[in-house]
Short mmCIF file of C-alpha atoms and ligand atoms in Angstrom, two decimals:
data_model
loop_
_atom_site.label_atom_id
_atom_site.label_comp_id
_atom_site.label_asym_id
_atom_site.label_seq_id
_atom_site.Cartn_x
_atom_site.Cartn_y
_atom_site.Cartn_z
CA MET B 230 -14.72 6.64 21.73
CA LEU B 231 -12.87 8.92 24.11
CA ILE B 232 -11.30 10.81 21.24
CA ARG B 233 -14.59 11.38 19.49
CA GLN B 234 -16.17 12.56 22.71
CA SER B 235 -13.41 15.11 23.26
CA ALA B 236 -13.82 16.23 19.64
CA ALA B 237 -17.50 16.89 20.40
CA GLU B 238 -16.56 18.69 23.61
CA GLU B 239 -14.24 20.99 21.67
CA ARG B 240 -17.20 21.82 19.48
CA GLY B 241 -19.33 22.79 22.45
CA LYS B 242 -21.36 19.56 22.64
CA PRO B 243 -19.94 17.75 25.66
CA ASP B 244 -22.79 15.22 25.83
CA LYS B 245 -22.38 14.08 22.21
CA TYR B 246 -19.86 12.36 19.94
CA ALA B 247 -18.20 13.88 16.89
CA ILE B 248 -16.81 12.17 13.81
CA THR B 249 -14.40 14.66 12.30
CA ASN B 250 -13.98 14.77 8.54
CA THR B 251 -10.52 13.17 8.45
CA ARG B 252 -9.25 9.79 7.27
CA SER B 253 -8.28 8.69 10.78
CA SER B 254 -11.82 9.37 11.97
CA MET B 255 -13.69 8.19 8.86
CA ASP B 256 -11.83 4.93 8.35
CA PRO B 257 -12.49 3.30 11.75
CA PHE B 258 -16.06 4.58 11.75
CA LEU B 259 -16.81 2.98 8.39
CA THR B 260 -15.08 -0.19 9.54
CA TYR B 261 -16.85 -0.64 12.85
CA SER B 262 -20.12 1.30 12.98
CA ASP B 263 -23.27 -0.82 12.71
CA GLU B 264 -25.34 2.22 11.76
CA ARG B 265 -25.59 2.11 8.02
CA GLU B 266 -27.23 5.49 7.52
CA MET B 267 -24.53 7.15 9.58
CA ARG B 268 -21.88 5.35 7.58
CA GLU B 269 -23.36 6.72 4.39
CA LYS B 270 -23.37 10.23 5.81
CA VAL B 271 -19.76 10.02 6.99
CA TRP B 272 -18.73 8.54 3.65
CA ARG B 273 -20.49 11.29 1.66
CA ASN B 274 -19.00 14.06 3.80
CA TYR B 275 -15.52 12.65 3.47
CA TYR B 276 -15.48 11.98 -0.25
CA SER B 277 -17.10 15.26 -1.23
CA ARG B 278 -14.49 17.44 0.41
CA GLY B 279 -13.74 20.40 -1.86
CA ASP B 280 -16.60 19.46 -4.18
CA ASN B 281 -19.69 21.16 -2.77
CA ASP B 282 -20.22 24.18 -5.05
CA ASP B 283 -19.38 26.52 -2.20
CA GLU B 284 -16.47 28.88 -1.51
CA PHE B 285 -14.24 25.87 -0.74
CA ASP B 286 -14.95 24.10 -4.02
CA ASN B 287 -11.65 23.23 -5.71
CA ASN B 288 -12.78 22.31 -9.22
CA LYS B 289 -11.99 25.69 -10.74
CA ILE B 290 -8.62 25.80 -9.00
CA ILE B 291 -7.74 22.37 -10.40
CA LYS B 292 -8.46 23.58 -13.90
CA LYS B 293 -6.34 26.66 -13.38
CA ILE B 294 -3.43 24.63 -11.99
CA LEU B 295 -3.59 22.22 -14.92
CA LYS B 296 -3.64 25.08 -17.42
CA LEU B 297 -0.65 26.80 -15.87
CA ARG B 298 1.34 23.58 -15.72
CA HIS B 299 0.51 22.86 -19.34
CA GLU B 300 1.44 26.36 -20.46
CA ARG B 301 4.76 26.22 -18.67
CA VAL B 302 5.90 22.89 -20.11
CA ASN B 303 4.74 23.95 -23.59
CA LEU B 304 7.18 26.81 -23.32
CA LEU B 305 9.86 24.25 -22.53
CA GLY B 306 8.93 22.25 -25.62
CA TYR B 307 7.01 19.37 -24.03
CA ASN B 308 3.62 18.04 -25.10
CA ASN B 309 2.26 17.77 -21.60
CA PHE B 310 3.20 18.12 -17.96
CA ALA B 311 3.67 14.39 -17.43
CA ALA B 312 6.20 14.11 -20.25
CA TRP B 313 8.26 16.90 -18.74
CA ARG B 314 7.95 15.65 -15.17
CA LEU B 315 8.86 12.03 -15.79
CA GLN B 316 11.98 12.53 -17.88
CA ASN B 317 14.28 12.08 -14.87
CA ARG B 318 12.16 9.49 -13.12
CA MET B 319 12.82 5.80 -13.40
CA ALA B 320 9.67 5.38 -15.51
CA LYS B 321 11.11 7.95 -17.97
CA ASN B 322 7.76 8.76 -19.62
CA PRO B 323 4.01 8.65 -18.97
CA GLU B 324 3.53 5.71 -21.35
CA ASN B 325 5.73 3.43 -19.23
CA ALA B 326 3.96 4.44 -16.04
CA MET B 327 0.57 3.91 -17.69
CA GLU B 328 1.59 0.52 -19.01
CA LEU B 329 2.50 -0.66 -15.53
CA MET B 330 -0.75 0.59 -14.02
CA LYS B 331 -2.85 -0.92 -16.76
CA SER B 332 -1.19 -4.29 -16.39
CA VAL B 333 -2.21 -4.49 -12.72
CA TRP B 334 -5.65 -2.85 -13.04
CA PRO B 335 -7.69 -5.75 -14.51
CA ALA B 336 -6.51 -8.19 -11.82
CA ALA B 337 -7.43 -5.69 -9.12
CA LEU B 338 -10.93 -5.32 -10.58
CA THR B 339 -11.40 -9.07 -10.73
CA ARG B 340 -10.36 -9.30 -7.10
CA VAL B 341 -12.82 -6.59 -6.11
CA GLU B 342 -15.60 -8.70 -7.62
CA ALA B 343 -14.56 -11.63 -5.46
CA GLU B 344 -14.32 -9.44 -2.36
CA VAL B 345 -17.78 -8.01 -2.96
CA THR B 346 -19.16 -11.53 -3.42
CA ASP B 347 -17.68 -12.57 -0.06
CA MET B 348 -19.14 -9.51 1.61
CA GLN B 349 -22.55 -9.86 -0.01
CA ALA B 350 -22.69 -13.45 1.25
CA ILE B 351 -22.14 -12.28 4.82
CA ALA B 352 -24.74 -9.53 4.45
CA ASP B 353 -27.25 -12.06 3.08
CA LYS B 354 -26.51 -14.51 5.86
CA GLU B 355 -27.21 -11.74 8.37
CA ASN B 356 -30.48 -10.97 6.58
CA ALA B 357 -29.33 -7.39 6.11
CA HIS B 358 -31.35 -7.02 2.87
CA ILE B 359 -28.80 -4.72 1.30
CA ILE B 360 -26.64 -4.48 -1.78
CA ILE B 361 -23.03 -3.63 -0.90
CA LYS B 362 -22.43 0.11 -1.37
CA PRO B 363 -19.18 2.07 -0.96
CA TRP B 364 -20.03 2.89 2.68
CA ASP B 365 -20.43 -0.84 3.38
CA TYR B 366 -17.07 -1.97 2.00
CA ARG B 367 -14.88 -1.48 5.05
CA TYR B 368 -17.60 -2.72 7.38
CA TYR B 369 -18.17 -6.05 5.65
CA ALA B 370 -14.49 -6.44 4.74
CA GLU B 371 -13.77 -6.41 8.46
CA LYS B 372 -16.30 -9.22 8.94
CA VAL B 373 -14.65 -11.21 6.16
CA ARG B 374 -11.26 -10.60 7.74
CA LYS B 375 -12.44 -11.96 11.08
CA GLU B 376 -13.98 -15.00 9.44
CA LYS B 377 -11.09 -15.82 7.12
CA TYR B 378 -7.93 -14.71 8.87
CA ASP B 379 -8.66 -14.43 12.57
CA LEU B 380 -5.53 -12.49 13.50
CA ASP B 381 -5.13 -11.27 17.07
CA SER B 382 -2.75 -8.33 17.01
CA GLU B 383 -2.37 -8.35 20.80
CA GLU B 384 -1.13 -11.92 20.69
CA ILE B 385 1.48 -11.03 18.06
CA LYS B 386 2.66 -8.02 20.04
CA GLN B 387 3.83 -10.23 22.91
CA TYR B 388 6.68 -11.38 20.65
CA LEU B 389 7.69 -7.96 19.37
CA VAL B 390 9.97 -6.38 21.94
CA LEU B 391 11.45 -3.08 20.78
CA ASP B 392 14.95 -3.78 22.13
CA ASN B 393 15.03 -7.16 20.41
CA LEU B 394 13.86 -5.62 17.18
CA THR B 395 16.61 -3.01 17.41
CA ASP B 396 19.08 -5.88 17.71
CA ALA B 397 17.38 -7.47 14.70
CA LEU B 398 18.09 -4.31 12.70
CA PHE B 399 21.76 -4.50 13.67
CA PHE B 400 21.89 -8.20 12.79
CA THR B 401 20.43 -7.48 9.35
CA ALA B 402 22.79 -4.54 8.75
CA GLU B 403 25.76 -6.68 9.71
CA LYS B 404 24.78 -9.56 7.42
CA LEU B 405 24.04 -7.36 4.41
CA PHE B 406 26.26 -4.30 4.82
CA ASN B 407 28.99 -5.59 7.11
CA PHE B 408 28.13 -2.72 9.49
CA ARG B 409 28.67 -2.95 13.24
CA PHE B 410 26.60 -0.84 15.65
CA THR B 411 28.20 0.09 18.99
CA PRO B 412 26.39 2.25 21.58
CA VAL B 413 28.15 5.50 22.48
CA GLN B 414 27.41 7.71 25.47
CA ASP B 415 29.45 10.88 24.92
CA VAL B 416 27.47 12.35 22.02
CA PRO B 417 25.18 15.29 22.85
CA VAL B 418 21.48 14.58 22.16
CA PHE B 419 18.37 16.75 22.09
CA HIS B 420 16.38 14.47 24.39
CA GLU B 421 17.37 11.84 26.93
CA ASP B 422 15.39 9.18 25.02
CA VAL B 423 17.74 9.44 22.05
CA GLN B 424 20.24 6.59 21.84
CA VAL B 425 23.35 6.98 19.69
CA TYR B 426 25.37 4.24 18.01
CA GLU B 427 28.64 4.36 16.18
CA VAL B 428 28.47 2.57 12.86
CA SER B 429 31.70 1.02 11.63
CA ASP B 430 32.89 -1.50 9.09
CA LYS B 431 33.04 -4.86 10.82
CA ASP B 432 36.34 -5.88 9.22
CA THR B 433 38.34 -2.68 8.82
CA GLY B 434 36.90 -0.79 11.81
CA GLU B 435 36.54 2.28 9.62
CA ILE B 436 33.94 4.69 11.03
CA ILE B 437 30.99 5.12 8.73
CA GLY B 438 28.78 7.33 10.81
CA LEU B 439 26.57 7.79 13.83
CA TRP B 440 23.02 6.48 14.04
CA HIS B 441 20.55 8.25 16.34
CA LEU B 442 17.48 6.41 17.50
CA ASP B 443 14.63 8.43 19.01
CA PRO B 444 12.02 5.72 19.55
CA TYR B 445 9.31 6.99 21.89
CA ALA B 446 6.26 9.22 21.60
CA ARG B 447 6.23 12.38 23.68
CA GLN B 448 4.30 15.60 23.70
CA GLY B 449 5.21 18.00 20.92
CA LYS B 450 6.91 15.34 18.78
CA ARG B 451 5.83 15.00 15.17
CA SER B 452 3.63 11.91 14.71
CA GLY B 453 4.51 8.86 12.63
CA ALA B 454 7.92 7.40 11.85
CA TRP B 455 10.67 8.79 9.69
CA ALA B 456 14.38 8.73 8.88
CA ASN B 457 16.59 11.75 8.57
CA THR B 458 20.19 12.73 7.88
CA TYR B 459 21.91 15.50 9.77
CA ARG B 460 24.91 15.08 7.50
CA SER B 461 25.11 13.13 4.25
CA TYR B 462 28.15 11.60 2.63
CA SER B 463 29.96 13.12 -0.31
CA GLU B 464 33.58 12.83 -1.39
CA LEU B 465 33.62 16.45 -2.48
CA GLU B 466 32.76 17.63 1.02
CA GLY B 467 35.53 15.62 2.64
CA ALA B 468 33.90 12.21 3.10
CA LYS B 469 32.91 12.90 6.70
CA PRO B 470 30.98 10.28 8.72
CA VAL B 471 27.24 10.24 8.02
CA LEU B 472 24.90 11.42 10.77
CA ALA B 473 21.64 9.53 10.35
CA SER B 474 18.58 9.11 12.53
CA ASN B 475 15.45 7.04 12.91
CA ASN B 476 12.44 8.41 14.72
CA SER B 477 9.29 6.65 15.86
CA ASN B 478 6.39 7.15 18.23
CA PHE B 479 6.29 3.90 20.15
CA ILE B 480 4.48 4.00 23.47
CA LYS B 481 7.13 3.35 26.09
CA GLY B 482 6.44 0.33 28.29
CA ALA B 483 5.69 1.05 31.95
CA LYS B 484 8.72 1.17 34.23
CA GLY B 485 10.40 -2.21 34.36
CA THR B 486 8.41 -3.62 31.45
CA PRO B 487 9.58 -3.90 27.85
CA THR B 488 8.14 -1.78 25.03
CA LEU B 489 5.98 -3.99 22.80
CA ILE B 490 5.00 -2.95 19.29
CA SER B 491 2.62 -4.15 16.59
CA TRP B 492 3.60 -6.11 13.48
CA ASP B 493 2.84 -3.06 11.30
CA ASP B 494 5.05 -0.92 13.48
CA ALA B 495 7.83 -3.50 13.33
CA GLU B 496 7.65 -3.41 9.54
CA THR B 497 7.79 0.37 9.59
CA PHE B 498 10.77 0.18 11.94
CA PHE B 499 12.62 -1.92 9.36
CA HIS B 500 11.40 0.38 6.57
CA GLU B 501 12.75 3.54 8.15
CA PHE B 502 15.98 1.76 9.03
CA GLY B 503 16.26 0.99 5.32
CA HIS B 504 16.32 4.74 4.63
CA ALA B 505 19.02 5.15 7.28
CA LEU B 506 21.10 2.37 5.73
CA HIS B 507 20.67 4.05 2.36
CA PHE B 508 22.15 7.24 3.86
CA LEU B 509 24.93 5.36 5.67
CA ALA B 510 25.93 3.25 2.67
CA ALA B 511 26.21 6.28 0.36
CA ASP B 512 29.38 6.38 -1.69
CA VAL B 513 29.02 9.38 -3.98
CA LYS B 514 31.26 12.17 -5.16
CA TYR B 515 28.81 15.07 -5.34
CA PRO B 516 26.36 16.08 -2.60
CA THR B 517 23.48 16.47 -5.08
CA LEU B 518 23.73 12.77 -5.92
CA ASN B 519 22.21 12.05 -2.52
CA SER B 520 18.87 13.35 -3.74
CA GLY B 521 16.16 10.75 -4.26
CA VAL B 522 14.27 9.80 -7.41
CA ARG B 523 10.56 9.86 -6.60
CA ASP B 524 9.59 6.45 -7.99
CA TYR B 525 12.80 4.76 -6.77
CA THR B 526 13.66 6.16 -3.38
CA GLU B 527 11.08 4.13 -1.41
CA PHE B 528 12.23 0.90 -2.99
CA GLN B 529 15.33 0.35 -0.86
CA SER B 530 13.45 0.93 2.37
CA GLN B 531 10.46 -1.18 1.32
CA LEU B 532 12.83 -3.98 0.45
CA LEU B 533 14.43 -3.91 3.87
CA GLU B 534 11.03 -4.62 5.47
CA ARG B 535 11.29 -8.13 4.06
CA TRP B 536 14.03 -9.14 6.49
CA LEU B 537 11.63 -8.92 9.46
CA ALA B 538 9.88 -12.14 8.40
CA THR B 539 13.04 -14.13 7.62
CA ASP B 540 13.61 -17.26 9.71
CA GLU B 541 16.94 -15.90 10.95
CA VAL B 542 15.30 -12.82 12.45
CA ILE B 543 12.23 -14.70 13.68
CA ASN B 544 14.19 -17.40 15.52
CA ARG B 545 16.67 -15.03 17.11
CA PHE B 546 14.64 -11.95 17.91
CA LEU B 547 10.89 -12.56 17.78
CA ARG B 548 10.59 -14.03 21.22
CA HIS B 549 7.91 -13.74 23.89
CA HIS B 550 8.76 -10.95 26.30
CA GLU B 551 8.16 -13.15 29.36
CA THR B 552 8.85 -16.76 28.37
CA GLY B 553 11.49 -16.13 25.69
CA GLU B 554 9.68 -18.57 23.39
CA VAL B 555 9.99 -18.05 19.64
CA ILE B 556 6.81 -16.78 17.97
CA PRO B 557 4.80 -19.86 16.89
CA LYS B 558 5.05 -20.82 13.22
CA LYS B 559 1.27 -20.89 12.97
CA LEU B 560 1.06 -17.25 13.97
CA VAL B 561 3.70 -16.23 11.41
CA GLU B 562 1.80 -18.18 8.76
CA LYS B 563 -1.38 -16.29 9.65
CA ILE B 564 0.44 -12.97 9.30
CA ARG B 565 1.81 -14.00 5.90
CA LYS B 566 -1.57 -15.18 4.70
CA SER B 567 -3.38 -12.04 5.78
CA ALA B 568 -1.04 -9.90 3.66
CA THR B 569 -3.24 -10.46 0.61
CA PHE B 570 -6.44 -9.59 2.45
CA ASN B 571 -8.54 -6.86 0.82
CA GLN B 572 -5.89 -6.22 -1.85
CA GLY B 573 -8.63 -5.71 -4.42
CA PHE B 574 -9.92 -2.71 -2.53
CA ALA B 575 -6.49 -1.30 -1.62
CA THR B 576 -5.04 -1.67 -5.12
CA THR B 577 -8.14 -0.35 -6.88
CA GLU B 578 -8.63 2.75 -4.74
CA PHE B 579 -4.92 3.52 -5.07
CA LEU B 580 -4.70 2.86 -8.83
CA ALA B 581 -7.82 4.87 -9.58
CA SER B 582 -6.09 7.91 -8.08
CA ALA B 583 -2.78 7.15 -9.79
CA LEU B 584 -4.45 6.68 -13.19
CA MET B 585 -6.44 9.90 -12.79
CA ASP B 586 -3.25 11.76 -11.88
CA MET B 587 -1.68 10.64 -15.14
CA LYS B 588 -4.82 11.31 -17.23
CA TYR B 589 -5.05 14.85 -15.87
CA HIS B 590 -1.50 15.58 -16.90
CA THR B 591 -1.57 14.00 -20.35
CA THR B 592 -4.83 15.64 -21.49
CA ASN B 593 -5.16 19.14 -22.90
CA PRO B 594 -6.56 21.13 -19.93
CA ASP B 595 -8.86 23.11 -22.22
CA LYS B 596 -10.84 19.89 -22.53
CA ILE B 597 -11.03 19.26 -18.79
CA GLU B 598 -13.92 20.08 -16.47
CA PRO B 599 -12.64 18.24 -13.39
CA ARG B 600 -15.92 16.88 -12.01
CA LYS B 601 -17.06 15.62 -15.39
CA PHE B 602 -13.59 14.48 -16.40
CA GLU B 603 -13.20 12.39 -13.27
CA LYS B 604 -16.57 10.75 -13.72
CA GLU B 605 -16.08 9.96 -17.40
CA THR B 606 -12.50 8.73 -17.02
CA LEU B 607 -13.44 6.37 -14.20
CA LYS B 608 -16.33 5.06 -16.23
CA GLU B 609 -14.03 4.37 -19.15
CA LEU B 610 -11.66 2.53 -16.83
CA GLY B 611 -14.48 0.36 -15.51
CA MET B 612 -14.20 1.57 -11.92
CA PRO B 613 -16.29 -0.70 -9.68
CA LYS B 614 -19.30 1.07 -8.22
CA GLU B 615 -18.49 -0.14 -4.71
CA ILE B 616 -15.18 1.77 -4.55
CA VAL B 617 -14.17 5.39 -4.86
CA MET B 618 -10.73 6.86 -5.62
CA ARG B 619 -8.53 6.94 -2.55
CA HIS B 620 -8.09 10.68 -3.16
CA ARG B 621 -10.83 12.22 -5.28
CA SER B 622 -9.69 15.11 -7.49
CA PRO B 623 -10.99 18.03 -5.36
CA HIS B 624 -8.93 16.85 -2.38
CA PHE B 625 -6.01 15.13 -4.11
CA GLY B 626 -3.39 17.01 -2.11
CA HIS B 627 -0.45 14.97 -3.46
CA VAL B 628 -1.14 16.25 -6.94
CA PHE B 629 -2.71 19.67 -6.54
CA SER B 630 -1.43 21.19 -3.29
CA GLY B 631 2.13 21.14 -4.62
CA GLU B 632 4.11 19.60 -7.44
CA GLY B 633 6.05 16.97 -5.51
CA TYR B 634 3.73 14.11 -6.39
CA ALA B 635 2.05 15.51 -9.51
CA THR B 636 2.26 12.65 -12.05
CA GLY B 637 4.17 10.85 -9.31
CA TYR B 638 1.42 9.05 -7.44
CA TYR B 639 2.07 5.90 -9.50
CA GLY B 640 5.54 5.90 -7.90
CA TYR B 641 4.35 3.84 -4.95
CA LEU B 642 3.37 1.03 -7.29
CA TRP B 643 6.56 1.36 -9.30
CA ALA B 644 8.62 0.98 -6.13
CA ASP B 645 6.43 -1.98 -5.10
CA VAL B 646 7.23 -3.78 -8.35
CA LEU B 647 10.96 -3.38 -7.73
CA THR B 648 10.56 -4.42 -4.10
CA ALA B 649 8.65 -7.60 -4.88
CA ASP B 650 10.99 -8.53 -7.73
CA ALA B 651 14.14 -7.90 -5.69
CA ALA B 652 12.73 -9.84 -2.73
CA GLU B 653 12.18 -12.82 -5.01
CA ALA B 654 15.80 -12.59 -6.13
CA PHE B 655 16.78 -13.08 -2.50
CA ALA B 656 14.21 -15.80 -1.89
CA GLU B 657 15.66 -17.73 -4.84
CA ALA B 658 19.35 -17.13 -4.05
CA PRO B 659 21.42 -20.11 -2.76
CA ASP B 660 21.60 -18.65 0.74
CA GLY B 661 18.26 -16.89 0.58
CA PHE B 662 17.91 -13.48 2.17
CA TYR B 663 21.43 -13.73 3.60
CA ASP B 664 23.15 -14.69 0.37
CA LYS B 665 26.57 -13.01 0.45
CA ASN B 666 26.91 -12.62 -3.28
CA LEU B 667 23.53 -10.98 -3.76
CA ALA B 668 23.94 -8.80 -0.65
CA GLU B 669 27.16 -7.47 -2.13
CA LYS B 670 25.34 -6.51 -5.32
CA LEU B 671 22.53 -5.00 -3.28
CA VAL B 672 24.90 -2.63 -1.53
CA LYS B 673 27.07 -1.93 -4.54
CA TYR B 674 24.33 -1.16 -7.07
CA LEU B 675 21.18 -0.32 -5.16
CA PHE B 676 22.35 1.47 -2.01
CA ALA B 677 25.84 2.97 -2.34
CA PRO B 678 25.37 4.86 -5.64
CA ARG B 679 22.26 6.70 -4.41
CA ASN B 680 21.37 8.72 -7.52
CA ALA B 681 24.74 8.39 -9.28
CA ILE B 682 23.65 5.54 -11.57
CA ASP B 683 20.47 5.55 -13.64
CA PRO B 684 18.07 3.50 -11.47
CA ALA B 685 17.03 1.23 -14.34
CA GLU B 686 20.66 0.41 -15.09
CA ALA B 687 21.48 -0.05 -11.40
CA TYR B 688 18.59 -2.47 -11.06
CA ARG B 689 19.66 -4.43 -14.11
CA LYS B 690 23.16 -4.77 -12.64
CA PHE B 691 21.67 -6.12 -9.43
CA ARG B 692 19.12 -8.45 -11.00
CA GLY B 693 20.63 -9.31 -14.37
CA ARG B 694 17.41 -8.16 -16.05
CA ASP B 695 14.64 -5.55 -15.74
CA ALA B 696 12.06 -5.89 -12.99
CA LYS B 697 8.92 -7.85 -13.88
CA ILE B 698 5.49 -7.40 -12.34
CA ASP B 699 4.99 -11.12 -11.67
CA ALA B 700 6.31 -11.03 -8.11
CA LEU B 701 4.10 -8.09 -7.21
CA MET B 702 1.06 -9.93 -8.56
CA ARG B 703 1.93 -12.96 -6.43
CA ASP B 704 2.45 -10.74 -3.37
CA ARG B 705 -1.02 -9.30 -3.73
CA GLY B 706 -2.63 -12.64 -4.45
CA PHE B 707 -3.43 -11.67 -8.07
CA PRO B 708 -3.03 -14.05 -11.02
CA VAL B 709 0.24 -13.52 -12.90
CA PRO B 710 -0.52 -12.39 -16.46
CA GLU B 711 0.55 -14.82 -19.17
CA LYS B 712 3.06 -13.52 -21.66
CA GLU B 713 1.96 -13.63 -25.27
ZN1 LIG C 215 9.89 5.52 3.31
#
């Protein structure tokens, strides 16, 4: 509430509260506010951004962008923008990307139906006399979550000590990559919080690089968590040690107390470390081969998240900050179970945007009037009336504010398929997530070559076959489609 009050103060209304028109303001409001009319208002404001027939309306600009993109790729001899854009992606062409999305879509819709039924039951029990609308989804989903999963994030936090988790990263890197991390003091840093480690091969002692960890939030620091390289590896440039970094915004524990973080943050910590390992493990000749492939580059880091919940990491590092007790199995089970919560909503709002992105770039722009096109396309797809696209067209920044993610929004799902499939390979290996043989393949084919091997071929070498969507469906709690 404090934040909203200060937002109102900034707007000259110190005695009121303001809900700003951003996701971080909208989302919690729609989740927790009991005032239905206000929820509707906030929802309408948020999802009509750029679509109000005023000077900020983006519909005409979208059409212009689509036309220019189309014109340009026509000159290059391509039928549409998507065909041109995807040629050097792992998906290779729009048809493959569409096929993946369409194979997940029906299951997501079925799940939405079940979620809405659960929510409607709660609303009826409360005598709310309503039919679930889009501005009710988050609100009643939260009630379902409490009833079904009952997770206390504060309780979990007591077992997630930052220093222990850092050791867990090193443990994982040693088991999979044979890397050893040793703290060094004599390296200049830009802030006293930054800790530097020398990374070397555990057997040969060969120096691989330096890893910089800048864990804490401070004023002026960019928000969120990310990984970076100050120097990447390439044979051509003399094979110098890699300089990699991980950066987070954890709130430092008070003096003499450990820094505790949430489960989500711990996952992100592993994720970003995955990017760093990808930099450190690089074994390429040319510097340009370090560049990422949009629908592939998140896969390695997403995969690394899976080691957080392995028994080896849990039993060694997830210990209560005061008693040293290992996190109770029951609590870990609850965390695992809650992973499939609300996946109907999450998958559907994401896929609706990803499908629209692809439809926009595979349709002749002369035939597109964005507002109408969006409405008709979603209708054709059978979009549930209780959910809206995660990013509606007039504010779909990924796709229209630049070209980086244009026809690339599906990439998150693509990487998720690989992640789930690769994680199952480990789960099924003789020594599970620490299987030496599979870890060797992981490094050799999926990390070290960066972009020097075609991702599809690299994956096949690792897995012995192409990735299948079955594991992803299981992860999200969706039924696995039967093969005809
Ligand atoms: Zn990432």
